[in-house]
Amino acid sequence: MREPGISHPRLPLPSPGQEDDPAAFLAWLGEAIPMVGHLGIEAMQRDGDALEWRLGLSPNLNDKGTGFGGSLAAQTTLLGWCWTTLWLRRHGFDRDVVVAKAEQRFLAPVTGNYRLVCTPEAEEGPARLGARLAQRGKGRIALVQRLWCGETLCLEARGDYAVLPAG
């Protein structure tokens, strides 16, 4: 059981040229952030610069039988944190990431299982983050998360994620 004020041990970086195993990363994430086990994440996959979660609606229901906005907002924020953390890990950085700003726009009710996709807001965002880390030892990236229920875009979110200096 996690204790307030005590950091959870970091997951070791993957070997150079290797990527994180999605199942192992999600298992670690569930230990590091206890609420993760209650979010209904069924799968995680990466495709280029996109990170996707597949989620079940049942654990995220509101009183109307649709997706609970607070749960969906937490998922978008956490997925952006995961995108940034996994990007850093692929590039050999063992750094802390924090969300600096997050906002959501709810467009349609979530009425079934769904997928949440996170991508950089700007195509050059990852390269800019890498350059900032090389120059200043810290950086920031803007990410967009989109929640799809079937072919319907139900939620669009944006977050700024800060990478803290080593130390």
Short mmCIF file of N, CA and C in Angstrom, two decimals:
data_model
loop_
_atom_site.label_atom_id
_atom_site.label_comp_id
_atom_site.label_asym_id
_atom_site.label_seq_id
_atom_site.Cartn_x
_atom_site.Cartn_y
_atom_site.Cartn_z
N MET A 1 0.84 -1.18 0.00
CA MET A 1 0.00 0.00 0.00
C MET A 1 0.89 1.25 0.00
N ARG A 2 0.55 2.21 -0.82
CA ARG A 2 1.30 3.45 -0.92
C ARG A 2 1.06 4.33 0.29
N GLU A 3 2.10 5.06 0.68
CA GLU A 3 2.03 5.99 1.79
C GLU A 3 2.21 7.41 1.27
N PRO A 4 1.40 8.36 1.74
CA PRO A 4 1.57 9.76 1.33
C PRO A 4 2.97 10.26 1.65
N GLY A 5 3.54 11.04 0.74
CA GLY A 5 4.85 11.64 0.93
C GLY A 5 6.03 10.76 0.61
N ILE A 6 5.78 9.50 0.24
CA ILE A 6 6.87 8.58 -0.09
C ILE A 6 6.79 8.25 -1.57
N SER A 7 7.86 8.58 -2.29
CA SER A 7 7.89 8.30 -3.74
C SER A 7 7.92 6.81 -4.00
N HIS A 8 7.27 6.41 -5.07
CA HIS A 8 7.30 5.01 -5.50
C HIS A 8 8.59 4.78 -6.30
N PRO A 9 9.23 3.63 -6.15
CA PRO A 9 10.46 3.38 -6.91
C PRO A 9 10.21 3.47 -8.42
N ARG A 10 11.17 4.05 -9.11
CA ARG A 10 11.05 4.19 -10.56
C ARG A 10 11.25 2.86 -11.24
N LEU A 11 10.64 2.73 -12.39
CA LEU A 11 10.82 1.56 -13.23
C LEU A 11 12.15 1.71 -13.94
N PRO A 12 13.02 0.69 -13.93
CA PRO A 12 14.30 0.82 -14.63
C PRO A 12 14.09 1.14 -16.10
N LEU A 13 15.00 1.93 -16.66
CA LEU A 13 14.93 2.27 -18.08
C LEU A 13 15.10 1.01 -18.92
N PRO A 14 14.45 0.96 -20.08
CA PRO A 14 14.67 -0.18 -20.97
C PRO A 14 16.09 -0.15 -21.52
N SER A 15 16.57 -1.28 -21.98
CA SER A 15 17.90 -1.34 -22.60
C SER A 15 17.93 -0.43 -23.81
N PRO A 16 19.10 0.12 -24.15
CA PRO A 16 19.18 0.98 -25.34
C PRO A 16 18.62 0.27 -26.57
N GLY A 17 17.80 0.98 -27.33
CA GLY A 17 17.20 0.42 -28.53
C GLY A 17 15.94 -0.39 -28.26
N GLN A 18 15.61 -0.60 -27.00
CA GLN A 18 14.42 -1.35 -26.63
C GLN A 18 13.31 -0.38 -26.20
N GLU A 19 12.09 -0.86 -26.22
CA GLU A 19 10.95 -0.07 -25.76
C GLU A 19 10.36 -0.74 -24.54
N ASP A 20 9.61 0.03 -23.77
CA ASP A 20 8.93 -0.52 -22.61
C ASP A 20 7.90 -1.54 -23.06
N ASP A 21 7.77 -2.60 -22.28
CA ASP A 21 6.70 -3.57 -22.47
C ASP A 21 5.42 -2.94 -21.93
N PRO A 22 4.38 -2.77 -22.77
CA PRO A 22 3.16 -2.09 -22.31
C PRO A 22 2.55 -2.72 -21.05
N ALA A 23 2.51 -4.04 -20.98
CA ALA A 23 1.90 -4.70 -19.82
C ALA A 23 2.72 -4.43 -18.55
N ALA A 24 4.04 -4.49 -18.67
CA ALA A 24 4.90 -4.22 -17.51
C ALA A 24 4.78 -2.76 -17.07
N PHE A 25 4.72 -1.86 -18.04
CA PHE A 25 4.58 -0.44 -17.69
C PHE A 25 3.24 -0.19 -16.99
N LEU A 26 2.15 -0.76 -17.52
CA LEU A 26 0.84 -0.57 -16.88
C LEU A 26 0.80 -1.19 -15.49
N ALA A 27 1.47 -2.32 -15.30
CA ALA A 27 1.52 -2.94 -13.97
C ALA A 27 2.26 -2.03 -13.00
N TRP A 28 3.40 -1.48 -13.41
CA TRP A 28 4.14 -0.54 -12.58
C TRP A 28 3.29 0.70 -12.29
N LEU A 29 2.62 1.21 -13.32
CA LEU A 29 1.80 2.40 -13.16
C LEU A 29 0.70 2.18 -12.13
N GLY A 30 0.09 1.00 -12.14
CA GLY A 30 -0.95 0.67 -11.18
C GLY A 30 -0.43 0.61 -9.75
N GLU A 31 0.83 0.23 -9.58
CA GLU A 31 1.44 0.25 -8.25
C GLU A 31 1.80 1.67 -7.84
N ALA A 32 2.32 2.45 -8.79
CA ALA A 32 2.78 3.81 -8.50
C ALA A 32 1.61 4.77 -8.25
N ILE A 33 0.51 4.58 -8.98
CA ILE A 33 -0.66 5.45 -8.88
C ILE A 33 -1.87 4.54 -8.65
N PRO A 34 -2.23 4.32 -7.39
CA PRO A 34 -3.25 3.31 -7.06
C PRO A 34 -4.57 3.45 -7.82
N MET A 35 -5.01 4.66 -8.16
CA MET A 35 -6.30 4.80 -8.85
C MET A 35 -6.30 4.19 -10.25
N VAL A 36 -5.12 3.94 -10.81
CA VAL A 36 -5.02 3.39 -12.18
C VAL A 36 -5.78 2.07 -12.29
N GLY A 37 -5.73 1.27 -11.25
CA GLY A 37 -6.42 -0.01 -11.27
C GLY A 37 -7.93 0.10 -11.34
N HIS A 38 -8.46 1.29 -11.15
CA HIS A 38 -9.90 1.51 -11.16
C HIS A 38 -10.38 2.25 -12.41
N LEU A 39 -9.49 2.52 -13.34
CA LEU A 39 -9.85 3.33 -14.52
C LEU A 39 -10.39 2.52 -15.70
N GLY A 40 -10.26 1.21 -15.65
CA GLY A 40 -10.79 0.39 -16.74
C GLY A 40 -9.88 0.29 -17.94
N ILE A 41 -8.57 0.53 -17.77
CA ILE A 41 -7.63 0.42 -18.90
C ILE A 41 -7.49 -1.05 -19.28
N GLU A 42 -7.84 -1.37 -20.51
CA GLU A 42 -7.79 -2.75 -20.98
C GLU A 42 -6.56 -3.04 -21.81
N ALA A 43 -6.03 -2.03 -22.50
CA ALA A 43 -4.85 -2.23 -23.35
C ALA A 43 -4.19 -0.89 -23.61
N MET A 44 -2.88 -0.95 -23.90
CA MET A 44 -2.11 0.24 -24.27
C MET A 44 -1.24 -0.15 -25.46
N GLN A 45 -1.19 0.76 -26.44
CA GLN A 45 -0.30 0.52 -27.58
C GLN A 45 0.21 1.85 -28.11
N ARG A 46 1.38 1.79 -28.74
CA ARG A 46 1.98 2.97 -29.34
C ARG A 46 2.06 2.74 -30.84
N ASP A 47 1.76 3.80 -31.60
CA ASP A 47 1.86 3.76 -33.05
C ASP A 47 2.49 5.08 -33.47
N GLY A 48 3.79 5.06 -33.78
CA GLY A 48 4.50 6.30 -34.10
C GLY A 48 4.48 7.22 -32.91
N ASP A 49 4.00 8.44 -33.09
CA ASP A 49 3.92 9.42 -32.00
C ASP A 49 2.60 9.36 -31.25
N ALA A 50 1.77 8.37 -31.52
CA ALA A 50 0.48 8.24 -30.84
C ALA A 50 0.55 7.15 -29.77
N LEU A 51 0.00 7.45 -28.60
CA LEU A 51 -0.14 6.46 -27.54
C LEU A 51 -1.64 6.29 -27.31
N GLU A 52 -2.09 5.05 -27.31
CA GLU A 52 -3.52 4.77 -27.22
C GLU A 52 -3.83 3.84 -26.07
N TRP A 53 -4.90 4.16 -25.36
CA TRP A 53 -5.48 3.26 -24.36
C TRP A 53 -6.84 2.83 -24.86
N ARG A 54 -7.19 1.58 -24.60
CA ARG A 54 -8.55 1.08 -24.79
C ARG A 54 -9.11 0.91 -23.38
N LEU A 55 -10.32 1.45 -23.17
CA LEU A 55 -10.89 1.47 -21.83
C LEU A 55 -12.32 0.96 -21.82
N GLY A 56 -12.69 0.38 -20.70
CA GLY A 56 -14.06 -0.05 -20.48
C GLY A 56 -14.86 1.05 -19.82
N LEU A 57 -16.11 1.18 -20.21
CA LEU A 57 -16.96 2.23 -19.66
C LEU A 57 -17.42 1.91 -18.23
N SER A 58 -17.68 0.65 -17.92
CA SER A 58 -18.30 0.29 -16.63
C SER A 58 -17.65 0.94 -15.41
N PRO A 59 -16.32 0.95 -15.26
CA PRO A 59 -15.74 1.57 -14.06
C PRO A 59 -15.83 3.10 -14.06
N ASN A 60 -16.25 3.69 -15.17
CA ASN A 60 -16.25 5.14 -15.33
C ASN A 60 -17.64 5.73 -15.51
N LEU A 61 -18.66 4.98 -15.08
CA LEU A 61 -20.04 5.45 -15.25
C LEU A 61 -20.39 6.59 -14.30
N ASN A 62 -21.26 7.46 -14.79
CA ASN A 62 -21.85 8.50 -13.93
C ASN A 62 -23.28 8.07 -13.59
N ASP A 63 -24.03 8.96 -12.94
CA ASP A 63 -25.39 8.65 -12.53
C ASP A 63 -26.36 8.53 -13.70
N LYS A 64 -25.96 9.01 -14.89
CA LYS A 64 -26.81 8.95 -16.09
C LYS A 64 -26.52 7.72 -16.96
N GLY A 65 -25.54 6.91 -16.55
CA GLY A 65 -25.19 5.73 -17.31
C GLY A 65 -24.23 6.00 -18.46
N THR A 66 -23.60 7.18 -18.46
CA THR A 66 -22.59 7.53 -19.47
C THR A 66 -21.27 7.80 -18.76
N GLY A 67 -20.24 8.17 -19.50
CA GLY A 67 -18.92 8.40 -18.92
C GLY A 67 -18.91 9.56 -17.94
N PHE A 68 -18.32 9.35 -16.77
CA PHE A 68 -18.19 10.37 -15.73
C PHE A 68 -17.08 11.34 -16.13
N GLY A 69 -17.42 12.61 -16.25
CA GLY A 69 -16.48 13.63 -16.71
C GLY A 69 -15.20 13.70 -15.89
N GLY A 70 -15.30 13.55 -14.58
CA GLY A 70 -14.10 13.60 -13.73
C GLY A 70 -13.16 12.46 -14.01
N SER A 71 -13.71 11.29 -14.23
CA SER A 71 -12.90 10.12 -14.55
C SER A 71 -12.23 10.30 -15.92
N LEU A 72 -13.00 10.78 -16.88
CA LEU A 72 -12.46 10.98 -18.23
C LEU A 72 -11.37 12.04 -18.23
N ALA A 73 -11.56 13.11 -17.44
CA ALA A 73 -10.54 14.16 -17.34
C ALA A 73 -9.26 13.61 -16.72
N ALA A 74 -9.40 12.79 -15.68
CA ALA A 74 -8.23 12.17 -15.05
C ALA A 74 -7.50 11.28 -16.05
N GLN A 75 -8.24 10.54 -16.85
CA GLN A 75 -7.62 9.66 -17.85
C GLN A 75 -6.84 10.44 -18.88
N THR A 76 -7.41 11.55 -19.37
CA THR A 76 -6.68 12.34 -20.38
C THR A 76 -5.39 12.88 -19.79
N THR A 77 -5.45 13.38 -18.57
CA THR A 77 -4.25 13.93 -17.92
C THR A 77 -3.20 12.85 -17.72
N LEU A 78 -3.62 11.70 -17.25
CA LEU A 78 -2.69 10.60 -17.00
C LEU A 78 -2.10 10.06 -18.30
N LEU A 79 -2.90 9.97 -19.34
CA LEU A 79 -2.37 9.47 -20.61
C LEU A 79 -1.29 10.41 -21.15
N GLY A 80 -1.47 11.71 -21.00
CA GLY A 80 -0.42 12.66 -21.41
C GLY A 80 0.84 12.49 -20.59
N TRP A 81 0.69 12.25 -19.30
CA TRP A 81 1.84 11.99 -18.43
C TRP A 81 2.56 10.73 -18.90
N CYS A 82 1.78 9.69 -19.23
CA CYS A 82 2.38 8.44 -19.72
C CYS A 82 3.10 8.66 -21.05
N TRP A 83 2.48 9.42 -21.97
CA TRP A 83 3.12 9.70 -23.26
C TRP A 83 4.49 10.33 -23.02
N THR A 84 4.53 11.34 -22.16
CA THR A 84 5.78 12.06 -21.90
C THR A 84 6.80 11.15 -21.22
N THR A 85 6.36 10.40 -20.23
CA THR A 85 7.26 9.49 -19.51
C THR A 85 7.83 8.43 -20.44
N LEU A 86 6.98 7.83 -21.26
CA LEU A 86 7.47 6.79 -22.18
C LEU A 86 8.39 7.38 -23.25
N TRP A 87 8.11 8.59 -23.73
CA TRP A 87 9.00 9.24 -24.70
C TRP A 87 10.38 9.45 -24.07
N LEU A 88 10.40 9.95 -22.84
CA LEU A 88 11.67 10.16 -22.15
C LEU A 88 12.43 8.84 -22.00
N ARG A 89 11.73 7.80 -21.61
CA ARG A 89 12.36 6.50 -21.39
C ARG A 89 12.96 5.95 -22.69
N ARG A 90 12.24 6.11 -23.81
CA ARG A 90 12.77 5.65 -25.11
C ARG A 90 14.03 6.39 -25.49
N HIS A 91 14.18 7.63 -24.98
CA HIS A 91 15.34 8.44 -25.32
C HIS A 91 16.39 8.45 -24.20
N GLY A 92 16.26 7.52 -23.24
CA GLY A 92 17.28 7.35 -22.22
C GLY A 92 17.25 8.32 -21.06
N PHE A 93 16.13 9.02 -20.86
CA PHE A 93 16.00 9.97 -19.76
C PHE A 93 15.17 9.37 -18.63
N ASP A 94 15.71 9.41 -17.42
CA ASP A 94 14.99 8.96 -16.24
C ASP A 94 14.63 10.22 -15.45
N ARG A 95 13.52 10.84 -15.81
CA ARG A 95 13.15 12.14 -15.27
C ARG A 95 11.73 12.13 -14.73
N ASP A 96 11.47 13.10 -13.85
CA ASP A 96 10.12 13.31 -13.35
C ASP A 96 9.35 14.19 -14.33
N VAL A 97 8.06 13.88 -14.47
CA VAL A 97 7.15 14.62 -15.34
C VAL A 97 5.98 15.09 -14.47
N VAL A 98 5.58 16.33 -14.68
CA VAL A 98 4.39 16.85 -14.00
C VAL A 98 3.50 17.54 -15.03
N VAL A 99 2.21 17.51 -14.77
CA VAL A 99 1.29 18.24 -15.63
C VAL A 99 1.31 19.70 -15.16
N ALA A 100 1.48 20.61 -16.10
CA ALA A 100 1.52 22.04 -15.78
C ALA A 100 0.17 22.69 -16.05
N LYS A 101 -0.54 22.18 -17.04
CA LYS A 101 -1.84 22.74 -17.40
C LYS A 101 -2.64 21.66 -18.12
N ALA A 102 -3.92 21.59 -17.84
CA ALA A 102 -4.77 20.61 -18.52
C ALA A 102 -6.16 21.20 -18.69
N GLU A 103 -6.74 20.94 -19.85
CA GLU A 103 -8.11 21.39 -20.10
C GLU A 103 -8.82 20.38 -20.99
N GLN A 104 -10.13 20.30 -20.83
CA GLN A 104 -10.93 19.35 -21.59
C GLN A 104 -12.15 20.06 -22.18
N ARG A 105 -12.58 19.52 -23.33
CA ARG A 105 -13.83 19.95 -23.97
C ARG A 105 -14.66 18.69 -24.19
N PHE A 106 -15.81 18.64 -23.55
CA PHE A 106 -16.69 17.49 -23.69
C PHE A 106 -17.63 17.74 -24.86
N LEU A 107 -17.60 16.84 -25.84
CA LEU A 107 -18.32 17.06 -27.10
C LEU A 107 -19.56 16.18 -27.25
N ALA A 108 -19.55 15.00 -26.68
CA ALA A 108 -20.68 14.06 -26.79
C ALA A 108 -20.59 13.08 -25.62
N PRO A 109 -21.72 12.51 -25.20
CA PRO A 109 -21.66 11.54 -24.10
C PRO A 109 -20.92 10.27 -24.52
N VAL A 110 -20.21 9.69 -23.57
CA VAL A 110 -19.53 8.41 -23.79
C VAL A 110 -20.52 7.32 -23.40
N THR A 111 -20.94 6.52 -24.37
CA THR A 111 -22.02 5.56 -24.15
C THR A 111 -21.58 4.09 -24.25
N GLY A 112 -20.30 3.85 -24.46
CA GLY A 112 -19.79 2.49 -24.56
C GLY A 112 -18.30 2.49 -24.32
N ASN A 113 -17.68 1.31 -24.44
CA ASN A 113 -16.23 1.23 -24.31
C ASN A 113 -15.60 2.18 -25.31
N TYR A 114 -14.42 2.66 -25.01
CA TYR A 114 -13.84 3.73 -25.81
C TYR A 114 -12.33 3.62 -25.91
N ARG A 115 -11.77 4.46 -26.77
CA ARG A 115 -10.31 4.54 -26.90
C ARG A 115 -9.91 5.99 -26.71
N LEU A 116 -8.77 6.17 -26.11
CA LEU A 116 -8.22 7.48 -25.83
C LEU A 116 -6.86 7.54 -26.49
N VAL A 117 -6.64 8.54 -27.34
CA VAL A 117 -5.40 8.65 -28.12
C VAL A 117 -4.71 9.96 -27.78
N CYS A 118 -3.41 9.88 -27.50
CA CYS A 118 -2.60 11.05 -27.17
C CYS A 118 -1.53 11.25 -28.23
N THR A 119 -1.41 12.49 -28.73
CA THR A 119 -0.39 12.85 -29.72
C THR A 119 0.18 14.22 -29.37
N PRO A 120 1.36 14.55 -29.88
CA PRO A 120 1.87 15.91 -29.70
C PRO A 120 0.96 16.91 -30.40
N GLU A 121 0.79 18.07 -29.78
CA GLU A 121 -0.02 19.12 -30.40
C GLU A 121 0.62 19.60 -31.69
N ALA A 122 1.94 19.74 -31.68
CA ALA A 122 2.69 20.17 -32.87
C ALA A 122 3.62 19.06 -33.31
N GLU A 123 3.73 18.86 -34.59
CA GLU A 123 4.59 17.80 -35.13
C GLU A 123 6.03 17.92 -34.63
N GLU A 124 6.49 19.16 -34.47
CA GLU A 124 7.87 19.38 -34.03
C GLU A 124 8.03 19.34 -32.51
N GLY A 125 6.94 19.10 -31.78
CA GLY A 125 6.97 19.10 -30.32
C GLY A 125 8.01 18.17 -29.71
N PRO A 126 8.06 16.90 -30.12
CA PRO A 126 9.07 16.01 -29.53
C PRO A 126 10.51 16.48 -29.81
N ALA A 127 10.79 16.95 -31.01
CA ALA A 127 12.14 17.43 -31.33
C ALA A 127 12.48 18.66 -30.49
N ARG A 128 11.50 19.53 -30.32
CA ARG A 128 11.71 20.73 -29.49
C ARG A 128 11.97 20.33 -28.04
N LEU A 129 11.24 19.34 -27.53
CA LEU A 129 11.46 18.86 -26.17
C LEU A 129 12.88 18.31 -26.04
N GLY A 130 13.31 17.51 -27.00
CA GLY A 130 14.66 16.96 -26.97
C GLY A 130 15.72 18.05 -26.96
N ALA A 131 15.51 19.09 -27.77
CA ALA A 131 16.48 20.20 -27.82
C ALA A 131 16.53 20.94 -26.49
N ARG A 132 15.37 21.18 -25.88
CA ARG A 132 15.33 21.87 -24.58
C ARG A 132 16.03 21.06 -23.50
N LEU A 133 15.81 19.75 -23.53
CA LEU A 133 16.48 18.90 -22.54
C LEU A 133 18.00 18.96 -22.72
N ALA A 134 18.46 18.97 -23.97
CA ALA A 134 19.90 19.04 -24.23
C ALA A 134 20.47 20.40 -23.81
N GLN A 135 19.73 21.48 -24.05
CA GLN A 135 20.22 22.82 -23.75
C GLN A 135 20.08 23.19 -22.28
N ARG A 136 18.92 22.90 -21.68
CA ARG A 136 18.61 23.41 -20.34
C ARG A 136 18.43 22.33 -19.28
N GLY A 137 18.36 21.07 -19.72
CA GLY A 137 18.16 20.00 -18.75
C GLY A 137 16.72 19.85 -18.29
N LYS A 138 15.82 20.63 -18.87
CA LYS A 138 14.39 20.55 -18.57
C LYS A 138 13.64 20.97 -19.82
N GLY A 139 12.34 20.72 -19.85
CA GLY A 139 11.57 21.09 -21.04
C GLY A 139 10.09 20.91 -20.80
N ARG A 140 9.33 21.19 -21.85
CA ARG A 140 7.88 21.15 -21.78
C ARG A 140 7.35 20.71 -23.15
N ILE A 141 6.23 20.01 -23.13
CA ILE A 141 5.59 19.61 -24.38
C ILE A 141 4.08 19.73 -24.24
N ALA A 142 3.44 20.18 -25.32
CA ALA A 142 1.97 20.27 -25.38
C ALA A 142 1.45 19.02 -26.10
N LEU A 143 0.48 18.37 -25.48
CA LEU A 143 -0.10 17.14 -26.03
C LEU A 143 -1.61 17.30 -26.14
N VAL A 144 -2.18 16.55 -27.09
CA VAL A 144 -3.63 16.53 -27.30
C VAL A 144 -4.10 15.11 -27.08
N GLN A 145 -5.22 14.98 -26.36
CA GLN A 145 -5.84 13.67 -26.15
C GLN A 145 -7.26 13.73 -26.73
N ARG A 146 -7.60 12.68 -27.47
CA ARG A 146 -8.94 12.59 -28.06
C ARG A 146 -9.57 11.27 -27.63
N LEU A 147 -10.81 11.35 -27.18
CA LEU A 147 -11.55 10.17 -26.74
C LEU A 147 -12.58 9.84 -27.79
N TRP A 148 -12.52 8.62 -28.30
CA TRP A 148 -13.42 8.14 -29.35
C TRP A 148 -14.27 7.01 -28.80
N CYS A 149 -15.56 7.12 -28.98
CA CYS A 149 -16.51 6.05 -28.68
C CYS A 149 -17.04 5.63 -30.05
N GLY A 150 -16.52 4.52 -30.56
CA GLY A 150 -16.81 4.16 -31.95
C GLY A 150 -16.20 5.20 -32.86
N GLU A 151 -16.99 5.77 -33.74
CA GLU A 151 -16.52 6.81 -34.66
C GLU A 151 -16.81 8.22 -34.16
N THR A 152 -17.36 8.33 -32.94
CA THR A 152 -17.75 9.62 -32.40
C THR A 152 -16.65 10.19 -31.50
N LEU A 153 -16.21 11.41 -31.81
CA LEU A 153 -15.27 12.12 -30.95
C LEU A 153 -16.07 12.71 -29.79
N CYS A 154 -15.82 12.20 -28.58
CA CYS A 154 -16.61 12.60 -27.41
C CYS A 154 -15.91 13.62 -26.53
N LEU A 155 -14.60 13.66 -26.58
CA LEU A 155 -13.84 14.52 -25.69
C LEU A 155 -12.52 14.88 -26.37
N GLU A 156 -12.16 16.14 -26.27
CA GLU A 156 -10.85 16.59 -26.74
C GLU A 156 -10.20 17.33 -25.59
N ALA A 157 -8.98 16.96 -25.28
CA ALA A 157 -8.26 17.57 -24.16
C ALA A 157 -6.88 18.04 -24.65
N ARG A 158 -6.31 18.95 -23.87
CA ARG A 158 -4.98 19.45 -24.16
C ARG A 158 -4.26 19.59 -22.84
N GLY A 159 -2.98 19.25 -22.83
CA GLY A 159 -2.20 19.39 -21.61
C GLY A 159 -0.78 19.81 -21.93
N ASP A 160 -0.20 20.58 -21.02
CA ASP A 160 1.22 20.92 -21.07
C ASP A 160 1.90 20.11 -19.98
N TYR A 161 2.94 19.39 -20.37
CA TYR A 161 3.66 18.51 -19.45
C TYR A 161 5.10 19.00 -19.32
N ALA A 162 5.52 19.21 -18.07
CA ALA A 162 6.86 19.71 -17.79
C ALA A 162 7.76 18.56 -17.38
N VAL A 163 8.97 18.53 -17.96
CA VAL A 163 9.99 17.57 -17.60
C VAL A 163 10.95 18.31 -16.67
N LEU A 164 11.08 17.81 -15.45
CA LEU A 164 11.89 18.48 -14.44
C LEU A 164 13.38 18.16 -14.63
N PRO A 165 14.24 19.04 -14.15
CA PRO A 165 15.68 18.78 -14.26
C PRO A 165 16.07 17.54 -13.46
N ALA A 166 17.13 16.89 -13.85
CA ALA A 166 17.64 15.73 -13.12
C ALA A 166 18.09 16.17 -11.74
N GLY A 167 17.95 15.27 -10.79
CA GLY A 167 18.52 15.63 -9.52
C GLY A 167 17.73 15.22 -8.40
#
